[in-house]
C-alpha positions as YAML, in Angstrom:
chain: A
units: angstrom
residues:
- id: 1
  name: MET
  ca: [111.91, 188.37, -42.32]
- id: 2
  name: THR
  ca: [112.07, 185.70, -44.90]
- id: 3
  name: GLN
  ca: [110.58, 182.38, -43.59]
- id: 4
  name: THR
  ca: [111.54, 178.83, -44.97]
- id: 5
  name: ASP
  ca: [111.28, 175.30, -44.20]
- id: 6
  name: HIS
  ca: [115.09, 174.86, -45.19]
- id: 7
  name: PRO
  ca: [117.61, 174.66, -42.49]
- id: 8
  name: THR
  ca: [120.32, 177.39, -42.67]
- id: 9
  name: ALA
  ca: [123.92, 176.82, -43.35]
- id: 10
  name: GLY
  ca: [124.86, 180.01, -41.39]
- id: 11
  name: ARG
  ca: [126.69, 182.72, -43.03]
- id: 12
  name: PHE
  ca: [130.23, 184.22, -43.62]
- id: 13
  name: GLU
  ca: [131.43, 187.34, -41.89]
- id: 14
  name: GLY
  ca: [134.89, 188.32, -43.20]
- id: 15
  name: ARG
  ca: [136.92, 185.02, -42.92]
- id: 16
  name: ASP
  ca: [134.57, 183.61, -40.20]
- id: 17
  name: HIS
  ca: [131.56, 181.38, -40.94]
- id: 18
  name: LEU
  ca: [128.77, 181.65, -38.15]
- id: 19
  name: LEU
  ca: [126.41, 179.13, -37.53]
- id: 20
  name: PRO
  ca: [123.40, 179.66, -34.88]
- id: 21
  name: VAL
  ca: [122.82, 176.85, -32.56]
- id: 22
  name: ARG
  ca: [119.92, 176.46, -30.07]
- id: 23
  name: VAL
  ca: [120.77, 174.43, -26.73]
- id: 24
  name: TYR
  ca: [118.05, 171.84, -26.21]
- id: 25
  name: TYR
  ca: [117.05, 169.68, -23.40]
- id: 26
  name: GLU
  ca: [118.82, 166.78, -24.88]
- id: 27
  name: ASP
  ca: [122.07, 168.58, -25.21]
- id: 28
  name: THR
  ca: [122.28, 169.17, -21.39]
- id: 29
  name: ASP
  ca: [122.99, 167.11, -18.29]
- id: 30
  name: PHE
  ca: [120.83, 166.90, -15.28]
- id: 31
  name: THR
  ca: [121.86, 170.55, -14.16]
- id: 32
  name: GLY
  ca: [120.85, 171.91, -17.44]
- id: 33
  name: VAL
  ca: [124.31, 172.60, -18.56]
- id: 34
  name: VAL
  ca: [125.49, 171.60, -22.11]
- id: 35
  name: TYR
  ca: [127.15, 168.08, -21.63]
- id: 36
  name: HIS
  ca: [131.01, 168.49, -22.76]
- id: 37
  name: ALA
  ca: [130.71, 166.06, -25.55]
- id: 38
  name: ASN
  ca: [128.08, 168.25, -27.28]
- id: 39
  name: TYR
  ca: [130.54, 171.00, -27.78]
- id: 40
  name: VAL
  ca: [132.41, 168.52, -30.17]
- id: 41
  name: ARG
  ca: [128.97, 168.17, -32.08]
- id: 42
  name: TYR
  ca: [128.37, 171.88, -32.46]
- id: 43
  name: PHE
  ca: [132.01, 172.35, -33.76]
- id: 44
  name: GLU
  ca: [131.32, 169.54, -36.38]
- id: 45
  name: ARG
  ca: [128.17, 171.25, -37.62]
- id: 46
  name: GLY
  ca: [130.24, 174.63, -38.12]
- id: 47
  name: ARG
  ca: [133.01, 172.88, -39.94]
- id: 48
  name: SER
  ca: [130.32, 171.03, -42.15]
- id: 49
  name: ASP
  ca: [128.34, 174.01, -42.78]
- id: 50
  name: PHE
  ca: [131.30, 176.21, -43.58]
- id: 51
  name: LEU
  ca: [132.15, 173.75, -46.44]
- id: 52
  name: ARG
  ca: [128.54, 173.54, -47.48]
- id: 53
  name: LEU
  ca: [128.10, 177.39, -47.73]
- id: 54
  name: ALA
  ca: [131.52, 177.52, -49.47]
- id: 55
  name: GLY
  ca: [130.06, 175.03, -52.16]
- id: 56
  name: ILE
  ca: [131.72, 171.84, -50.99]
- id: 57
  name: GLY
  ca: [129.24, 169.38, -49.50]
- id: 58
  name: HIS
  ca: [130.23, 165.98, -47.88]
- id: 59
  name: ALA
  ca: [127.84, 164.06, -50.35]
- id: 60
  name: GLU
  ca: [129.59, 165.61, -53.35]
- id: 61
  name: LEU
  ca: [133.03, 164.72, -51.86]
- id: 62
  name: LEU
  ca: [131.84, 161.02, -51.76]
- id: 63
  name: GLU
  ca: [130.78, 161.21, -55.35]
- id: 64
  name: ILE
  ca: [134.19, 162.47, -56.81]
- id: 65
  name: ASP
  ca: [136.72, 159.67, -58.22]
- id: 66
  name: PRO
  ca: [138.37, 158.78, -55.95]
- id: 67
  name: PRO
  ca: [136.08, 159.78, -53.16]
- id: 68
  name: LEU
  ca: [137.42, 161.98, -50.41]
- id: 69
  name: ALA
  ca: [136.41, 162.29, -46.62]
- id: 70
  name: PHE
  ca: [137.73, 163.84, -43.47]
- id: 71
  name: VAL
  ca: [138.73, 162.73, -40.20]
- id: 72
  name: VAL
  ca: [139.75, 164.83, -37.17]
- id: 73
  name: ALA
  ca: [143.28, 164.17, -36.40]
- id: 74
  name: GLU
  ca: [143.84, 166.42, -33.41]
- id: 75
  name: MET
  ca: [141.31, 168.74, -31.50]
- id: 76
  name: ARG
  ca: [142.31, 170.80, -28.49]
- id: 77
  name: LEU
  ca: [139.48, 172.09, -26.50]
- id: 78
  name: ASN
  ca: [139.39, 174.99, -24.00]
- id: 79
  name: PHE
  ca: [136.02, 175.01, -21.95]
- id: 80
  name: ILE
  ca: [135.81, 178.75, -20.64]
- id: 81
  name: LYS
  ca: [132.26, 179.13, -19.52]
- id: 82
  name: PRO
  ca: [129.10, 176.61, -19.43]
- id: 83
  name: ALA
  ca: [126.32, 176.95, -22.20]
- id: 84
  name: ARG
  ca: [122.87, 176.19, -20.58]
- id: 85
  name: ILE
  ca: [119.43, 174.98, -21.73]
- id: 86
  name: ASP
  ca: [117.80, 177.47, -24.23]
- id: 87
  name: ASP
  ca: [120.81, 179.47, -24.93]
- id: 88
  name: ALA
  ca: [121.28, 180.79, -28.40]
- id: 89
  name: LEU
  ca: [124.76, 180.06, -29.35]
- id: 90
  name: VAL
  ca: [127.11, 180.90, -32.33]
- id: 91
  name: VAL
  ca: [129.45, 178.49, -33.63]
- id: 92
  name: ARG
  ca: [132.45, 180.75, -35.06]
- id: 93
  name: THR
  ca: [134.53, 178.76, -37.55]
- id: 94
  name: THR
  ca: [137.74, 179.82, -39.41]
- id: 95
  name: TYR
  ca: [139.60, 177.73, -41.88]
- id: 96
  name: ASP
  ca: [143.04, 179.17, -41.28]
- id: 97
  name: SER
  ca: [145.26, 177.03, -43.75]
- id: 98
  name: VAL
  ca: [145.71, 173.98, -45.84]
- id: 99
  name: ARG
  ca: [149.11, 172.16, -45.36]
- id: 100
  name: GLY
  ca: [149.31, 169.06, -47.47]
- id: 101
  name: VAL
  ca: [146.66, 166.62, -46.25]
- id: 102
  name: ARG
  ca: [145.80, 168.71, -43.26]
- id: 103
  name: LEU
  ca: [143.30, 171.58, -42.73]
- id: 104
  name: MET
  ca: [143.98, 173.80, -39.73]
- id: 105
  name: ILE
  ca: [140.71, 175.15, -38.28]
- id: 106
  name: SER
  ca: [139.92, 177.45, -35.24]
- id: 107
  name: GLN
  ca: [136.61, 177.61, -33.73]
- id: 108
  name: THR
  ca: [134.63, 179.26, -31.01]
- id: 109
  name: ILE
  ca: [131.31, 178.85, -29.37]
- id: 110
  name: GLU
  ca: [129.87, 182.07, -28.14]
- id: 111
  name: ARG
  ca: [126.80, 183.36, -26.53]
- id: 112
  name: ASN
  ca: [126.05, 187.09, -26.97]
- id: 113
  name: GLY
  ca: [129.65, 187.55, -28.48]
- id: 114
  name: GLU
  ca: [131.30, 185.94, -25.35]
- id: 115
  name: ALA
  ca: [133.43, 182.86, -25.92]
- id: 116
  name: LEU
  ca: [132.22, 179.82, -24.07]
- id: 117
  name: CYS
  ca: [134.40, 177.17, -25.60]
- id: 118
  name: ARG
  ca: [137.45, 177.33, -27.98]
- id: 119
  name: ALA
  ca: [138.81, 174.57, -30.33]
- id: 120
  name: ASP
  ca: [141.84, 174.15, -32.39]
- id: 121
  name: VAL
  ca: [141.24, 171.50, -34.85]
- id: 122
  name: THR
  ca: [143.46, 169.54, -37.48]
- id: 123
  name: ALA
  ca: [141.32, 167.65, -40.05]
- id: 124
  name: VAL
  ca: [143.02, 165.36, -42.49]
- id: 125
  name: CYS
  ca: [141.70, 164.55, -46.02]
- id: 126
  name: ILE
  ca: [141.57, 160.61, -46.44]
- id: 127
  name: HIS
  ca: [140.65, 158.01, -49.07]
- id: 128
  name: LEU
  ca: [137.72, 156.04, -48.02]
- id: 129
  name: ASP
  ca: [140.19, 153.18, -46.82]
- id: 130
  name: GLY
  ca: [141.54, 155.62, -44.28]
- id: 131
  name: ARG
  ca: [144.74, 156.54, -46.32]
- id: 132
  name: PRO
  ca: [145.63, 160.21, -46.23]
- id: 133
  name: ARG
  ca: [145.23, 162.10, -49.46]
- id: 134
  name: ARG
  ca: [145.72, 165.70, -50.71]
- id: 135
  name: PRO
  ca: [142.41, 167.66, -51.06]
- id: 136
  name: THR
  ca: [141.22, 168.20, -54.53]
- id: 137
  name: PRO
  ca: [142.20, 171.52, -56.22]
- id: 138
  name: ALA
  ca: [138.34, 172.45, -56.28]
- id: 139
  name: LEU
  ca: [138.39, 172.08, -52.38]
- id: 140
  name: VAL
  ca: [141.39, 174.09, -51.83]
- id: 141
  name: GLU
  ca: [139.86, 176.72, -54.32]
- id: 142
  name: ALA
  ca: [136.56, 176.58, -52.52]
- id: 143
  name: VAL
  ca: [138.24, 177.40, -49.07]
- id: 144
  name: ARG
  ca: [140.88, 179.73, -50.59]
- id: 145
  name: PRO
  ca: [138.93, 183.17, -50.06]
- id: 146
  name: TRP
  ca: [138.62, 182.42, -46.26]
- id: 147
  name: LEU
  ca: [142.25, 181.07, -45.59]
- id: 148
  name: ALA
  ca: [144.57, 183.37, -43.72]
- id: 149
  name: PRO
  ca: [147.00, 185.24, -45.86]
- id: 150
  name: VAL
  ca: [150.51, 183.26, -46.24]
- id: 151
  name: GLY
  ca: [152.56, 184.02, -43.01]
- id: 152
  name: GLU
  ca: [149.45, 184.63, -40.85]
- id: 153
  name: ALA
  ca: [148.01, 181.16, -40.27]
- id: 154
  name: GLY
  ca: [148.30, 179.55, -36.91]
...
């Protein structure tokens, strides 16, 4: 096993990006169950590390002219089972499609292959003043290998 002091950005498995996440005490409520808002944090990490591993980092997007950022325009969550303190979770992220300024993303948090929470996310590319903008061709090309074939996107 290779050891490193660098954090992992996860790995790709087919169209899916998998990011391991450990549940720490700070992630839980007084019962040892993951507080519901922390699932949103885990999903954010999954989306960000998907892009990082695909070669598009947020810092680089801020350096292009004009800079590009993302906002979550819509997120639908389905809480299925609770995650608990010390659980080893996997955040599974799939970028389904790019439609104009929108990125359509499906995510699942799993424990031992069992779904605990699902999210359908619409992220929007924006200028730094908040106005919507189309993603750069480089961004679209970077995620294209993982997008659903035309006609299959949710």
